[in-house]
């Protein structure tokens, strides 16, 4: 099997989580950069990364990287790359791009030049002058940052956040990859209770259940590279069997979601059914101020409304004060909240222990974590 350089693209702030996910999959040779993790694997690694990574956006094959300040440099160095190793004669290979702080700032021109360079290389390889592009899709991306060009082929297709359970979305939906990152960062364990008091359409509870059951998030979907002749079907079969074998379907969970929006709750229940988690997650219509629990050492993990996202700031502040009141009564719990509202400790009435900058779409947020005490080692952490 070949050694392939791959790029796991991710939202800013989630890079270290993706790197940790890759380590747990057994991949150690990696480099963490802003918005991506570069790692080395084989064909089977392409399959496993797509199936298992919860917080990455997509997996790309790194075809080449070089400096380019002129269109001629871009053309010649692109043409010199081994495109024939991946693109069969009938490949469909659209080119998309982006350019930041570079002399080659015209994205459309860069896309056209990369496309032409690949065509010229394939002409030399296959000895034909026209390509029908009727075969499998190999989406090429040209990314230029400070004159440094990176060329990749996407293996994923639809983003990795597309788990398959959320065909419908409510207002201001939280991306699945970000929700999974929030659960990871909380250090929640499946033997502890988890409540999302602003659950919306259920993304945080569902992602927590996937993590708790050790369920590969991509298990029920397909990927672009599954259609490629370059990757033998046996690798996909082996990777999916591994995921099926590691899925702890019958693991009991204590995951709850509440909200005041009946439409959002209907969607949450529908998404839970689509995810195959009916009977594992429980939802109820409940204002945040009425949230209670008879359990100890639990976790509140949530993405409350805030002015930039829903409603207005004054209304959001009322909800945060109510959340603070609830948290003060849950004396041995932890609170983990994602918000764009500054200084939430004013409303939570406690200084946060840890903060991390994350992006909810294009909105810059912070993930504030208020850690509760650890349960005694010999004490049962279930209900008293």
CSV table of C-alpha atoms in Angstrom, one decimal:
chain,number,residue,atom,x,y,z
A,1,UNK,CA,0.0,0.0,0.0
A,2,UNK,CA,1.2,3.5,-0.8
A,3,UNK,CA,2.2,6.1,1.7
A,4,UNK,CA,0.0,9.1,1.0
A,5,UNK,CA,0.2,12.6,2.5
A,6,UNK,CA,-3.3,13.7,3.5
A,7,UNK,CA,-4.9,16.9,4.9
A,8,UNK,CA,-7.7,16.9,7.4
A,9,UNK,CA,-9.3,20.3,6.9
A,10,UNK,CA,-11.0,21.7,10.0
A,11,UNK,CA,-12.5,24.8,11.5
A,12,UNK,CA,-10.2,27.1,13.4
A,13,UNK,CA,-9.9,26.0,17.0
A,14,UNK,CA,-10.5,22.3,16.4
A,15,UNK,CA,-7.1,21.4,15.0
A,16,UNK,CA,-5.8,19.8,18.2
A,17,UNK,CA,-8.9,17.7,18.6
A,18,UNK,CA,-8.6,16.4,15.0
A,19,UNK,CA,-4.9,15.6,15.7
A,20,UNK,CA,-6.0,13.7,18.8
A,21,UNK,CA,-8.6,11.8,16.8
A,22,UNK,CA,-5.9,10.8,14.3
A,23,UNK,CA,-3.6,9.6,17.1
A,24,UNK,CA,-6.4,7.4,18.4
A,25,UNK,CA,-6.7,5.9,14.9
A,26,UNK,CA,-3.0,5.1,15.1
A,27,UNK,CA,-1.6,7.9,12.9
A,28,UNK,CA,1.4,9.6,14.6
A,29,UNK,CA,3.3,11.2,11.7
A,30,UNK,CA,1.4,14.5,11.5
A,31,UNK,CA,1.8,18.3,11.5
A,32,UNK,CA,-0.8,20.7,13.0
A,33,UNK,CA,-1.4,24.0,11.1
A,34,UNK,CA,-4.1,26.6,11.2
A,35,UNK,CA,-7.3,25.1,9.8
A,36,UNK,CA,-5.7,21.7,9.0
A,37,UNK,CA,-3.8,18.7,10.2
A,38,UNK,CA,-1.4,17.1,7.7
A,39,UNK,CA,-0.8,13.4,8.2
A,40,UNK,CA,0.6,10.3,6.4
A,41,UNK,CA,-1.4,7.2,5.8
A,42,UNK,CA,-2.2,4.6,3.1
A,43,UNK,CA,-5.3,3.9,1.0
A,44,UNK,CA,-7.0,2.3,4.1
A,45,UNK,CA,-6.3,5.5,6.0
A,46,UNK,CA,-8.3,7.5,3.6
A,47,UNK,CA,-11.3,5.2,4.4
A,48,UNK,CA,-10.8,5.2,8.1
A,49,UNK,CA,-10.3,8.9,8.4
A,50,UNK,CA,-13.5,9.7,6.5
A,51,UNK,CA,-15.5,7.2,8.6
A,52,UNK,CA,-14.1,8.2,12.0
A,53,UNK,CA,-13.1,11.8,12.2
A,54,UNK,CA,-15.9,13.7,14.0
A,55,UNK,CA,-14.4,17.2,14.0
A,56,UNK,CA,-12.7,17.5,10.6
A,57,UNK,CA,-14.5,19.1,7.6
A,58,UNK,CA,-13.0,16.9,4.9
A,59,UNK,CA,-10.0,14.7,3.9
A,60,UNK,CA,-7.9,15.7,1.0
A,61,UNK,CA,-4.9,14.1,-0.8
A,62,UNK,CA,-2.0,16.5,-0.9
A,63,UNK,CA,-0.8,16.3,-4.5
A,64,UNK,CA,1.9,19.0,-4.2
A,65,UNK,CA,3.0,22.3,-2.6
A,66,UNK,CA,5.2,25.0,-4.0
A,67,UNK,CA,5.9,28.8,-4.2
A,68,UNK,CA,4.3,30.6,-7.1
A,69,UNK,CA,4.2,34.4,-7.8
A,70,UNK,CA,3.3,34.3,-11.5
A,71,UNK,CA,0.8,32.4,-13.6
A,72,UNK,CA,3.7,30.7,-15.5
A,73,UNK,CA,5.2,29.4,-12.3
A,74,UNK,CA,1.7,28.1,-11.2
A,75,UNK,CA,1.2,26.4,-14.6
A,76,UNK,CA,4.6,24.7,-14.8
A,77,UNK,CA,4.8,23.5,-11.3
A,78,UNK,CA,1.2,22.2,-11.4
A,79,UNK,CA,1.9,20.3,-14.6
A,80,UNK,CA,5.0,18.7,-13.1
A,81,UNK,CA,3.0,17.0,-10.3
A,82,UNK,CA,2.0,13.3,-10.7
A,83,UNK,CA,-1.7,13.8,-11.5
A,84,UNK,CA,-1.7,10.5,-13.4
A,85,UNK,CA,-1.3,8.6,-10.2
A,86,UNK,CA,-4.8,9.6,-9.1
A,87,UNK,CA,-6.8,10.8,-12.1
A,88,UNK,CA,-8.0,8.0,-14.5
A,89,UNK,CA,-8.6,8.9,-18.2
A,90,UNK,CA,-12.4,9.4,-17.6
A,91,UNK,CA,-12.0,11.4,-14.3
A,92,UNK,CA,-14.2,14.4,-13.6
A,93,UNK,CA,-11.9,16.9,-12.1
A,94,UNK,CA,-13.5,20.3,-11.3
A,95,UNK,CA,-11.1,22.9,-9.8
A,96,UNK,CA,-12.1,25.3,-7.0
A,97,UNK,CA,-9.8,27.7,-5.2
A,98,UNK,CA,-9.0,30.4,-2.7
A,99,UNK,CA,-6.2,32.9,-2.4
A,100,UNK,CA,-5.2,34.9,0.7
A,101,UNK,CA,-2.4,37.5,0.8
A,102,UNK,CA,-0.9,36.4,-2.4
A,103,UNK,CA,0.3,38.0,-5.6
A,104,UNK,CA,-1.9,35.5,-7.5
A,105,UNK,CA,-5.1,37.0,-6.2
A,106,UNK,CA,-7.5,36.2,-9.0
A,107,UNK,CA,-9.1,32.9,-7.9
A,108,UNK,CA,-10.9,32.4,-11.2
A,109,UNK,CA,-7.6,32.8,-13.2
A,110,UNK,CA,-5.8,30.4,-10.8
A,111,UNK,CA,-8.5,27.8,-11.2
A,112,UNK,CA,-8.4,28.0,-15.0
A,113,UNK,CA,-4.6,27.7,-15.1
A,114,UNK,CA,-4.5,24.7,-12.7
A,115,UNK,CA,-7.2,23.0,-14.8
A,116,UNK,CA,-5.2,23.6,-18.0
A,117,UNK,CA,-2.0,22.4,-16.4
A,118,UNK,CA,-3.6,19.1,-15.3
A,119,UNK,CA,-5.1,18.6,-18.7
A,120,UNK,CA,-1.7,19.1,-20.4
A,121,UNK,CA,-0.2,16.6,-18.0
A,122,UNK,CA,-2.9,14.0,-18.7
A,123,UNK,CA,-2.6,14.6,-22.4
A,124,UNK,CA,1.1,13.5,-22.1
A,125,UNK,CA,0.1,10.5,-20.0
A,126,UNK,CA,-2.9,9.2,-21.9
A,127,UNK,CA,-2.0,10.4,-25.4
A,128,UNK,CA,-5.4,12.0,-26.1
A,129,UNK,CA,-6.4,15.6,-26.6
A,130,UNK,CA,-9.9,15.6,-25.1
A,131,UNK,CA,-11.2,14.4,-21.8
A,132,UNK,CA,-15.0,13.6,-21.5
A,133,UNK,CA,-14.9,13.7,-17.7
A,134,UNK,CA,-17.7,11.2,-17.4
A,135,UNK,CA,-16.1,9.0,-14.6
A,136,UNK,CA,-15.6,9.4,-10.9
A,137,UNK,CA,-15.3,12.8,-9.4
A,138,UNK,CA,-11.9,14.0,-8.2
A,139,UNK,CA,-12.5,17.5,-6.9
A,140,UNK,CA,-9.3,19.5,-7.1
A,141,UNK,CA,-8.6,22.5,-4.8
A,142,UNK,CA,-5.9,25.1,-5.3
A,143,UNK,CA,-5.2,27.0,-2.0
A,144,UNK,CA,-2.8,29.9,-2.1
A,145,UNK,CA,-1.6,31.5,1.2
A,146,UNK,CA,1.2,34.1,1.1
A,147,UNK,CA,2.3,32.8,-2.4
A,148,UNK,CA,2.5,29.2,-1.1
A,149,UNK,CA,0.3,27.0,-3.3
A,150,UNK,CA,-1.2,23.7,-2.0
A,151,UNK,CA,-3.0,21.4,-4.4
A,152,UNK,CA,-5.3,18.7,-3.1
A,153,UNK,CA,-7.9,16.2,-4.3
A,154,UNK,CA,-11.0,15.9,-2.1
A,155,UNK,CA,-11.8,12.3,-1.0
A,156,UNK,CA,-14.9,13.2,1.0
A,157,UNK,CA,-17.6,14.7,-1.2
A,158,UNK,CA,-20.2,16.3,1.0
A,159,UNK,CA,-18.6,17.7,4.1
A,160,UNK,CA,-17.9,15.3,7.0
A,161,UNK,CA,-20.5,17.1,9.1
A,162,UNK,CA,-23.1,15.5,6.8
A,163,UNK,CA,-23.7,12.5,9.0
A,164,UNK,CA,-27.0,11.6,7.4
A,165,UNK,CA,-29.4,12.2,10.3
A,166,UNK,CA,-30.1,15.9,9.8
A,167,UNK,CA,-31.9,16.3,6.5
A,168,UNK,CA,-33.9,19.1,8.1
A,169,UNK,CA,-32.5,21.9,10.2
A,170,UNK,CA,-34.0,24.5,12.4
A,171,UNK,CA,-33.0,28.1,12.8
A,172,UNK,CA,-29.3,28.8,13.4
A,173,UNK,CA,-28.2,25.2,13.4
A,174,UNK,CA,-25.0,24.2,15.1
A,175,UNK,CA,-22.6,22.3,12.8
A,176,UNK,CA,-22.2,18.6,13.8
A,177,UNK,CA,-18.4,18.8,13.7
A,178,UNK,CA,-18.4,21.7,16.2
A,179,UNK,CA,-21.0,20.0,18.5
A,180,UNK,CA,-18.7,16.9,18.6
A,181,UNK,CA,-15.8,19.2,19.4
A,182,UNK,CA,-17.7,20.7,22.3
A,183,UNK,CA,-18.4,17.2,23.7
A,184,UNK,CA,-14.7,16.2,23.3
A,185,UNK,CA,-13.4,19.3,25.0
A,186,UNK,CA,-15.8,18.7,28.0
A,187,UNK,CA,-14.2,15.3,28.8
A,188,UNK,CA,-17.7,13.9,29.2
A,189,UNK,CA,-17.8,10.2,29.8
A,190,UNK,CA,-20.8,8.0,28.8
A,191,UNK,CA,-21.4,6.9,32.4
A,192,UNK,CA,-22.3,10.5,33.4
A,193,UNK,CA,-25.4,12.4,32.7
A,194,UNK,CA,-25.4,15.1,30.0
A,195,UNK,CA,-28.0,17.8,29.6
A,196,UNK,CA,-28.3,20.4,26.8
A,197,UNK,CA,-30.9,23.0,28.1
A,198,UNK,CA,-30.9,24.8,24.8
A,199,UNK,CA,-30.9,21.7,22.6
A,200,UNK,CA,-32.6,23.1,19.5
A,201,UNK,CA,-32.7,20.4,16.9
A,202,UNK,CA,-30.7,18.0,19.0
A,203,UNK,CA,-27.2,18.2,17.5
A,204,UNK,CA,-25.2,18.2,20.8
A,205,UNK,CA,-27.1,15.3,22.4
A,206,UNK,CA,-26.8,13.2,19.2
A,207,UNK,CA,-23.1,13.8,18.7
A,208,UNK,CA,-22.6,13.0,22.4
A,209,UNK,CA,-24.4,9.7,21.9
A,210,UNK,CA,-22.3,8.9,18.9
A,211,UNK,CA,-19.2,9.5,21.0
A,212,UNK,CA,-20.6,7.6,24.0
A,213,UNK,CA,-21.3,4.5,21.8
A,214,UNK,CA,-18.0,4.8,20.0
A,215,UNK,CA,-20.0,5.0,16.7
A,216,UNK,CA,-18.1,6.1,13.6
A,217,UNK,CA,-20.0,9.2,12.4
A,218,UNK,CA,-19.6,8.4,8.7
A,219,UNK,CA,-20.8,4.8,9.0
A,220,UNK,CA,-24.2,5.3,7.2
A,221,UNK,CA,-23.0,7.6,4.4
A,222,UNK,CA,-20.9,7.4,1.3
A,223,UNK,CA,-17.8,9.3,0.2
A,224,UNK,CA,-16.4,10.5,-3.1
A,225,UNK,CA,-13.4,8.2,-3.0
A,226,UNK,CA,-15.6,5.1,-2.7
A,227,UNK,CA,-16.1,5.5,-6.5
A,228,UNK,CA,-12.4,5.7,-7.3
A,229,UNK,CA,-10.7,2.7,-9.0
A,230,UNK,CA,-7.5,3.8,-7.1
A,231,UNK,CA,-8.8,2.6,-3.8
A,232,UNK,CA,-9.7,-1.1,-3.7
A,233,UNK,CA,-13.2,-1.8,-2.4
A,234,UNK,CA,-11.6,-4.2,0.2
A,235,UNK,CA,-10.2,-1.2,2.1
A,236,UNK,CA,-13.7,0.3,2.5
A,237,UNK,CA,-15.1,-3.0,3.4
A,238,UNK,CA,-12.5,-3.6,6.1
A,239,UNK,CA,-12.8,0.0,7.5
A,240,UNK,CA,-16.6,-0.3,7.7
A,241,UNK,CA,-16.4,-3.7,9.4
A,242,UNK,CA,-14.0,-2.3,12.0
A,243,UNK,CA,-16.4,0.5,12.7
A,244,UNK,CA,-19.4,-1.9,13.0
A,245,UNK,CA,-17.4,-4.1,15.4
A,246,UNK,CA,-16.4,-1.2,17.6
A,247,UNK,CA,-19.9,0.4,17.8
A,248,UNK,CA,-21.3,-0.2,21.3
A,249,UNK,CA,-24.9,-0.2,20.3
A,250,UNK,CA,-26.4,-1.3,23.6
A,251,UNK,CA,-24.4,1.0,25.9
A,252,UNK,CA,-26.8,2.8,28.2
A,253,UNK,CA,-26.7,6.5,28.1
A,254,UNK,CA,-28.1,9.4,30.2
A,255,UNK,CA,-28.4,12.2,27.6
A,256,UNK,CA,-31.2,14.8,27.8
A,257,UNK,CA,-32.2,17.8,25.8
A,258,UNK,CA,-34.7,20.5,26.5
A,259,UNK,CA,-35.9,23.6,24.7
A,260,UNK,CA,-39.0,25.9,24.6
A,261,UNK,CA,-39.4,25.7,20.8
A,262,UNK,CA,-41.8,22.8,20.0
A,263,UNK,CA,-40.8,22.9,16.3
A,264,UNK,CA,-37.1,22.5,17.1
A,265,UNK,CA,-38.0,19.6,19.5
A,266,UNK,CA,-40.0,17.8,16.8
A,267,UNK,CA,-36.9,18.1,14.6
A,268,UNK,CA,-34.7,16.9,17.4
A,269,UNK,CA,-36.8,13.7,17.9
A,270,UNK,CA,-36.9,13.2,14.1
A,271,UNK,CA,-33.1,13.5,13.9
A,272,UNK,CA,-32.7,11.1,16.8
A,273,UNK,CA,-34.8,8.5,15.0
A,274,UNK,CA,-32.8,9.0,11.8
A,275,UNK,CA,-29.6,8.6,13.8
A,276,UNK,CA,-30.9,5.2,15.2
A,277,UNK,CA,-30.8,6.6,18.7
A,278,UNK,CA,-34.5,6.4,19.7
A,279,UNK,CA,-34.7,5.5,23.4
A,280,UNK,CA,-31.1,6.6,24.0
A,281,UNK,CA,-31.8,10.4,24.2
A,282,UNK,CA,-34.7,12.1,25.9
A,283,UNK,CA,-36.2,15.5,25.0
A,284,UNK,CA,-38.7,17.7,26.7
A,285,UNK,CA,-40.3,21.1,26.3
A,286,UNK,CA,-38.9,23.1,29.2
A,287,UNK,CA,-37.6,26.6,29.9
A,288,UNK,CA,-34.0,26.7,31.1
A,289,UNK,CA,-35.0,28.1,34.5
A,290,UNK,CA,-36.9,24.9,35.2
A,291,UNK,CA,-34.1,22.5,34.4
A,292,UNK,CA,-33.3,20.2,37.3
A,293,UNK,CA,-31.6,16.8,37.8
A,294,UNK,CA,-31.5,14.2,40.5
A,295,UNK,CA,-28.1,13.0,39.2
A,296,UNK,CA,-24.7,14.1,40.5
A,297,UNK,CA,-21.5,15.0,38.7
A,298,UNK,CA,-23.2,15.7,35.4
A,299,UNK,CA,-22.5,17.9,32.5
A,300,UNK,CA,-24.4,20.9,31.0
A,301,UNK,CA,-23.1,21.2,27.4
A,302,UNK,CA,-24.9,23.8,25.4
A,303,UNK,CA,-24.9,26.5,22.7
A,304,UNK,CA,-27.4,29.2,24.1
A,305,UNK,CA,-28.9,31.9,22.0
A,306,UNK,CA,-27.0,35.1,21.8
A,307,UNK,CA,-27.6,38.5,20.1
A,308,UNK,CA,-25.7,37.8,16.9
A,309,UNK,CA,-27.4,34.5,16.4
A,310,UNK,CA,-30.9,34.7,17.6
A,311,UNK,CA,-33.1,37.3,19.3
A,312,UNK,CA,-31.3,40.3,20.9
A,313,UNK,CA,-28.6,40.7,23.5
A,314,UNK,CA,-31.0,41.8,26.3
A,315,UNK,CA,-33.2,38.7,25.9
A,316,UNK,CA,-30.1,36.5,25.8
A,317,UNK,CA,-28.8,38.0,29.0
A,318,UNK,CA,-32.0,36.9,30.8
A,319,UNK,CA,-31.5,33.4,29.6
A,320,UNK,CA,-27.9,33.4,30.8
A,321,UNK,CA,-28.9,34.6,34.2
A,322,UNK,CA,-31.4,31.7,34.4
A,323,UNK,CA,-28.8,29.3,33.3
A,324,UNK,CA,-26.5,30.6,36.0
A,325,UNK,CA,-29.2,30.1,38.6
A,326,UNK,CA,-29.7,26.5,37.4
A,327,UNK,CA,-25.9,25.8,37.5
A,328,UNK,CA,-25.7,27.2,41.0
A,329,UNK,CA,-28.1,24.6,42.2
A,330,UNK,CA,-26.3,21.7,40.4
A,331,UNK,CA,-23.4,22.1,42.8
A,332,UNK,CA,-21.2,19.2,41.6
A,333,UNK,CA,-21.8,19.6,37.9
A,334,UNK,CA,-19.7,21.1,35.1
A,335,UNK,CA,-20.9,23.7,32.6
A,336,UNK,CA,-19.6,24.0,29.0
A,337,UNK,CA,-21.1,26.7,26.8
A,338,UNK,CA,-20.4,28.2,23.4
A,339,UNK,CA,-21.3,31.8,23.0
A,340,UNK,CA,-20.4,35.1,21.4
A,341,UNK,CA,-21.7,37.0,24.4
A,342,UNK,CA,-18.7,38.5,26.2
A,343,UNK,CA,-18.0,37.8,29.9
A,344,UNK,CA,-20.6,35.2,30.6
A,345,UNK,CA,-19.2,34.8,34.1
A,346,UNK,CA,-21.2,38.0,35.0
A,347,UNK,CA,-24.4,36.0,34.5
A,348,UNK,CA,-23.2,32.5,35.5
A,349,UNK,CA,-21.9,34.0,38.7
A,350,UNK,CA,-18.6,32.1,38.6
A,351,UNK,CA,-15.3,32.6,36.8
A,352,UNK,CA,-14.7,30.2,33.9
A,353,UNK,CA,-11.8,27.8,34.2
A,354,UNK,CA,-11.0,27.5,30.6
A,355,UNK,CA,-11.8,29.4,27.4
A,356,UNK,CA,-11.1,28.5,23.7
A,357,UNK,CA,-11.9,30.6,20.6
A,358,UNK,CA,-14.1,28.7,18.2
A,359,UNK,CA,-16.2,29.7,15.2
A,360,UNK,CA,-19.9,28.9,14.8
A,361,UNK,CA,-20.1,29.4,11.1
A,362,UNK,CA,-18.7,32.9,10.6
A,363,UNK,CA,-19.5,34.0,14.1
A,364,UNK,CA,-16.4,34.2,16.4
A,365,UNK,CA,-17.3,32.6,19.7
A,366,UNK,CA,-15.7,31.3,22.9
A,367,UNK,CA,-16.2,28.0,24.5
A,368,UNK,CA,-16.3,28.7,28.2
A,369,UNK,CA,-15.8,25.8,30.6
A,370,UNK,CA,-16.7,25.8,34.3
A,371,UNK,CA,-15.4,22.6,35.7
A,372,UNK,CA,-17.1,20.9,38.6
A,373,UNK,CA,-15.5,18.6,41.2
A,374,UNK,CA,-14.4,15.1,40.3
A,375,UNK,CA,-16.6,12.4,41.8
A,376,UNK,CA,-15.0,10.4,44.7
A,377,UNK,CA,-13.2,7.3,43.3
A,378,UNK,CA,-15.2,4.8,45.3
A,379,UNK,CA,-18.6,6.6,45.2
A,380,UNK,CA,-21.3,5.6,42.8
A,381,UNK,CA,-21.9,8.7,40.7
A,382,UNK,CA,-25.5,7.7,39.8
A,383,UNK,CA,-28.5,9.0,41.6
A,384,UNK,CA,-28.6,9.0,45.4
